[in-house]
Amino acid sequence: MISAEDFLRSNPVRIQAADSAELAASVIDGSEAVSDVDSGHGHLVHGQGRKRTAPRRGGFGSRGTLGEGPENPQDADACREAALCLLDAAPRSSGEMFERLERKGYAGSTIADVVNGLIRSGLIDDEQYARSMVRYCLSRHLGERGTVREMMGRGVDRSLASRVASEAAEDGEFVESAYELGRVVARRTQGMEREKRLRRLWSAGGRKGHDPSLIRQVAADLFRAGDDDDM
């Protein structure tokens, strides 16, 4: 079982910040090793190097208002009950669950025991959570970089986030996502000058974390000079 110290080092508390309109343009640097638990269904993070990221409110795994702290921070039963309530509200990664319970005031060693128990029972499954996050990000027309950042912002280990996003990229998922984004921009900018439409596309593609070469391809296919047909 992972110690509380290792869990804290690999899952640092993220600083809460105001909501942003979209994802930032760059991906967080750093790497971590991931070891599987229970035949690869749950993941415990080992090592250091993760930078703190600001949590986002709303959407997948929405964060609510936290109440007062527990009477006994080492009460494992109360901590487990709090964790189950959080899971009942929305799926969580192990990293996000640890953070949420810590913000509620529970002791690190108690949280580690509870989260590890939830992983062993299959109630927390980082692999499954990450794959669900990919589908969620694709529904918002995000690119590969944007998807990795979104998953990391939800407590998914960078190595796991990069791997599942890479698998989606190999299947062409982000190409379709970029073209769908392009079609949305084309419809919304119908009647504008081509240069202005292209700026809107590049701006949206950057915010969504798409590869520039892919946005260039979308621009060439959907925003041809003199072609004002509906997309």
Short mmCIF file of C-alpha atoms in Angstrom, two decimals:
data_model
loop_
_atom_site.label_atom_id
_atom_site.label_comp_id
_atom_site.label_asym_id
_atom_site.label_seq_id
_atom_site.Cartn_x
_atom_site.Cartn_y
_atom_site.Cartn_z
CA MET A 1 0.00 0.00 0.00
CA ILE A 2 1.31 3.45 -0.85
CA SER A 3 2.32 5.59 2.12
CA ALA A 4 0.67 8.89 2.90
CA GLU A 5 3.96 10.68 2.22
CA ASP A 6 4.29 9.14 -1.27
CA PHE A 7 0.66 9.89 -2.06
CA LEU A 8 1.06 13.53 -0.99
CA ARG A 9 4.22 13.96 -3.03
CA SER A 10 2.64 12.53 -6.16
CA ASN A 11 -0.74 14.24 -5.75
CA PRO A 12 -0.02 17.80 -4.57
CA VAL A 13 -3.01 19.97 -3.69
CA ARG A 14 -3.92 22.14 -6.60
CA ILE A 15 -4.49 25.83 -5.95
CA GLN A 16 -8.08 26.86 -6.54
CA ALA A 17 -8.42 29.69 -9.06
CA ALA A 18 -11.18 31.54 -10.88
CA ASP A 19 -12.70 29.83 -13.89
CA SER A 20 -11.03 30.50 -17.22
CA ALA A 21 -12.93 30.80 -20.48
CA GLU A 22 -10.89 28.10 -22.17
CA LEU A 23 -7.84 25.89 -21.68
CA ALA A 24 -4.39 27.52 -21.72
CA ALA A 25 -2.38 27.06 -24.91
CA SER A 26 0.52 24.98 -23.58
CA VAL A 27 0.91 21.61 -21.86
CA ILE A 28 2.41 21.30 -18.38
CA ASP A 29 5.97 19.97 -18.50
CA GLY A 30 7.29 17.15 -16.35
CA SER A 31 6.80 13.42 -16.22
CA GLU A 32 5.78 10.75 -13.76
CA ALA A 33 5.87 6.99 -13.62
CA VAL A 34 2.65 5.09 -13.22
CA SER A 35 2.23 1.65 -11.67
CA ASP A 36 -0.90 -0.42 -12.11
CA VAL A 37 -3.04 -1.66 -9.27
CA ASP A 38 -5.53 -4.53 -9.57
CA SER A 39 -4.69 -5.57 -13.14
CA GLY A 40 -4.42 -2.01 -14.47
CA HIS A 41 -7.82 -0.75 -13.39
CA GLY A 42 -6.65 1.67 -10.73
CA HIS A 43 -3.48 3.75 -10.73
CA LEU A 44 -1.32 4.95 -7.89
CA VAL A 45 1.09 7.70 -8.83
CA HIS A 46 4.74 7.50 -7.80
CA GLY A 47 7.58 10.00 -8.16
CA GLN A 48 7.66 13.77 -8.28
CA GLY A 49 7.55 16.52 -10.87
CA ARG A 50 3.87 17.40 -11.26
CA LYS A 51 3.24 21.13 -11.27
CA ARG A 52 0.21 22.43 -9.45
CA THR A 53 -2.73 23.23 -11.66
CA ALA A 54 -5.82 25.25 -10.91
CA PRO A 55 -9.02 23.20 -10.63
CA ARG A 56 -11.91 24.03 -12.93
CA ARG A 57 -15.52 24.21 -11.85
CA GLY A 58 -18.46 22.76 -13.73
CA GLY A 59 -18.55 20.15 -16.45
CA PHE A 60 -17.05 16.71 -15.91
CA GLY A 61 -16.73 15.95 -12.18
CA SER A 62 -18.07 19.32 -11.02
CA ARG A 63 -16.69 20.64 -7.75
CA GLY A 64 -19.14 21.87 -5.16
CA THR A 65 -18.90 23.97 -2.03
CA LEU A 66 -17.12 22.24 0.82
CA GLY A 67 -18.55 22.13 4.32
CA GLU A 68 -16.83 22.41 7.69
CA GLY A 69 -14.01 20.04 8.58
CA PRO A 70 -14.54 16.69 10.35
CA GLU A 71 -14.54 16.39 14.12
CA ASN A 72 -11.77 13.79 13.87
CA PRO A 73 -9.45 14.16 10.84
CA GLN A 74 -8.31 10.54 11.32
CA ASP A 75 -11.82 9.06 11.32
CA ALA A 76 -11.52 6.53 8.48
CA ASP A 77 -15.23 5.71 8.42
CA ALA A 78 -16.23 9.36 8.09
CA CYS A 79 -13.56 9.90 5.45
CA ARG A 80 -14.81 6.89 3.47
CA GLU A 81 -18.38 8.13 3.71
CA ALA A 82 -17.29 11.54 2.42
CA ALA A 83 -15.46 9.87 -0.46
CA LEU A 84 -18.52 7.79 -1.38
CA CYS A 85 -20.67 10.93 -1.38
CA LEU A 86 -18.22 12.57 -3.78
CA LEU A 87 -18.29 9.53 -6.06
CA ASP A 88 -22.07 9.51 -5.95
CA ALA A 89 -22.04 13.09 -7.29
CA ALA A 90 -19.51 12.48 -10.09
CA PRO A 91 -16.67 10.15 -11.11
CA ARG A 92 -13.27 11.12 -9.68
CA SER A 93 -9.64 10.30 -10.31
CA SER A 94 -7.54 9.16 -7.36
CA GLY A 95 -5.64 12.47 -7.41
CA GLU A 96 -8.77 14.59 -7.37
CA MET A 97 -10.33 12.45 -4.64
CA PHE A 98 -7.25 12.86 -2.45
CA GLU A 99 -7.36 16.63 -2.94
CA ARG A 100 -11.06 16.90 -2.21
CA LEU A 101 -10.80 14.89 1.00
CA GLU A 102 -7.77 16.88 2.11
CA ARG A 103 -9.67 20.10 1.51
CA LYS A 104 -12.41 18.71 3.71
CA GLY A 105 -9.87 18.43 6.53
CA TYR A 106 -9.00 14.73 6.72
CA ALA A 107 -5.49 13.56 7.59
CA GLY A 108 -3.22 12.52 4.73
CA SER A 109 -2.59 9.01 6.04
CA THR A 110 -6.32 8.43 6.49
CA ILE A 111 -7.07 9.68 3.00
CA ALA A 112 -4.38 7.44 1.50
CA ASP A 113 -5.89 4.36 3.16
CA VAL A 114 -9.41 5.28 2.01
CA VAL A 115 -8.42 6.09 -1.57
CA ASN A 116 -6.34 2.94 -1.88
CA GLY A 117 -9.30 0.93 -0.64
CA LEU A 118 -11.57 2.53 -3.24
CA ILE A 119 -9.04 1.72 -5.95
CA ARG A 120 -8.83 -1.92 -4.88
CA SER A 121 -12.62 -2.19 -4.85
CA GLY A 122 -12.86 -0.67 -8.32
CA LEU A 123 -14.85 2.36 -7.23
CA ILE A 124 -11.98 4.56 -8.37
CA ASP A 125 -10.51 3.55 -11.72
CA ASP A 126 -8.07 6.08 -13.15
CA GLU A 127 -7.79 4.28 -16.51
CA GLN A 128 -11.53 4.24 -17.05
CA TYR A 129 -11.84 7.81 -15.81
CA ALA A 130 -9.15 9.00 -18.24
CA ARG A 131 -10.87 7.34 -21.20
CA SER A 132 -14.16 8.93 -20.21
CA MET A 133 -12.40 12.28 -20.03
CA VAL A 134 -11.12 11.81 -23.59
CA ARG A 135 -14.68 11.32 -24.83
CA TYR A 136 -15.78 14.39 -22.88
CA CYS A 137 -12.97 16.50 -24.34
CA LEU A 138 -13.74 15.34 -27.88
CA SER A 139 -17.35 16.40 -27.38
CA ARG A 140 -16.00 19.91 -26.69
CA HIS A 141 -13.81 19.80 -29.85
CA LEU A 142 -10.54 19.82 -27.88
CA GLY A 143 -7.22 18.79 -29.40
CA GLU A 144 -4.67 16.36 -28.03
CA ARG A 145 -2.76 18.98 -26.02
CA GLY A 146 -5.96 20.44 -24.64
CA THR A 147 -7.22 17.00 -23.67
CA VAL A 148 -4.04 16.17 -21.76
CA ARG A 149 -4.24 19.44 -19.88
CA GLU A 150 -7.91 18.92 -19.06
CA MET A 151 -7.21 15.45 -17.66
CA MET A 152 -4.27 16.66 -15.60
CA GLY A 153 -6.46 19.43 -14.22
CA ARG A 154 -8.78 16.66 -12.98
CA GLY A 155 -6.02 14.85 -11.12
CA VAL A 156 -5.10 12.31 -13.82
CA ASP A 157 -1.41 11.39 -13.87
CA ARG A 158 0.42 12.97 -16.80
CA SER A 159 1.74 9.65 -18.11
CA LEU A 160 -1.73 8.11 -18.15
CA ALA A 161 -3.27 11.25 -19.68
CA SER A 162 -0.65 11.35 -22.42
CA ARG A 163 -1.06 7.66 -23.20
CA VAL A 164 -4.85 7.61 -23.61
CA ALA A 165 -4.77 10.88 -25.57
CA SER A 166 -2.09 9.44 -27.85
CA GLU A 167 -4.25 6.37 -28.48
CA ALA A 168 -7.15 8.64 -29.45
CA ALA A 169 -4.83 10.57 -31.76
CA GLU A 170 -3.74 7.36 -33.48
CA ASP A 171 -7.40 6.59 -34.16
CA GLY A 172 -7.84 9.99 -35.83
CA GLU A 173 -10.17 11.30 -33.12
CA PHE A 174 -8.50 14.70 -32.87
CA VAL A 175 -8.50 15.19 -36.64
CA GLU A 176 -12.27 14.87 -36.64
CA SER A 177 -12.43 17.11 -33.57
CA ALA A 178 -10.44 19.81 -35.38
CA TYR A 179 -12.66 19.62 -38.47
CA GLU A 180 -15.79 19.80 -36.36
CA LEU A 181 -14.37 22.87 -34.62
CA GLY A 182 -13.64 24.33 -38.05
CA ARG A 183 -17.21 23.73 -39.18
CA VAL A 184 -18.54 25.42 -36.04
CA VAL A 185 -16.32 28.47 -36.63
CA ALA A 186 -17.30 28.53 -40.31
CA ARG A 187 -20.99 28.64 -39.49
CA ARG A 188 -20.55 31.34 -36.86
CA THR A 189 -18.42 33.55 -39.11
CA GLN A 190 -20.44 33.18 -42.28
CA GLY A 191 -20.43 36.47 -44.19
CA MET A 192 -17.24 37.82 -42.57
CA GLU A 193 -14.06 38.54 -44.48
CA ARG A 194 -11.88 35.47 -44.99
CA GLU A 195 -8.95 36.84 -43.01
CA LYS A 196 -11.17 37.52 -40.03
CA ARG A 197 -12.65 34.04 -40.24
CA LEU A 198 -9.18 32.53 -40.31
CA ARG A 199 -8.16 34.51 -37.24
CA ARG A 200 -11.22 33.17 -35.44
CA LEU A 201 -10.28 29.63 -36.43
CA TRP A 202 -6.67 29.98 -35.31
CA SER A 203 -7.75 31.54 -32.03
CA ALA A 204 -10.25 28.76 -31.33
CA GLY A 205 -7.76 26.06 -32.34
CA GLY A 206 -5.13 27.45 -30.00
CA ARG A 207 -7.52 27.65 -27.06
CA LYS A 208 -8.70 24.12 -27.67
CA GLY A 209 -5.16 22.76 -27.80
CA HIS A 210 -5.04 21.58 -31.41
CA ASP A 211 -1.81 21.05 -33.33
CA PRO A 212 -1.06 24.08 -35.58
CA SER A 213 -0.43 21.87 -38.63
CA LEU A 214 -3.87 20.34 -38.20
CA ILE A 215 -5.53 23.76 -37.94
CA ARG A 216 -3.66 24.79 -41.09
CA GLN A 217 -5.11 21.76 -42.87
CA VAL A 218 -8.63 22.58 -41.66
CA ALA A 219 -8.23 26.18 -42.78
CA ALA A 220 -7.13 25.09 -46.26
CA ASP A 221 -10.06 22.69 -46.63
CA LEU A 222 -12.89 24.70 -45.07
CA PHE A 223 -11.94 28.33 -45.64
CA ARG A 224 -10.96 28.43 -49.30
CA ALA A 225 -10.72 31.87 -50.88
CA GLY A 226 -13.94 32.83 -52.64
CA ASP A 227 -15.84 29.88 -51.16
CA ASP A 228 -18.70 31.28 -49.07
CA ASP A 229 -20.79 28.11 -49.02
CA ASP A 230 -22.14 26.95 -45.68
CA MET A 231 -19.89 24.48 -43.95
#
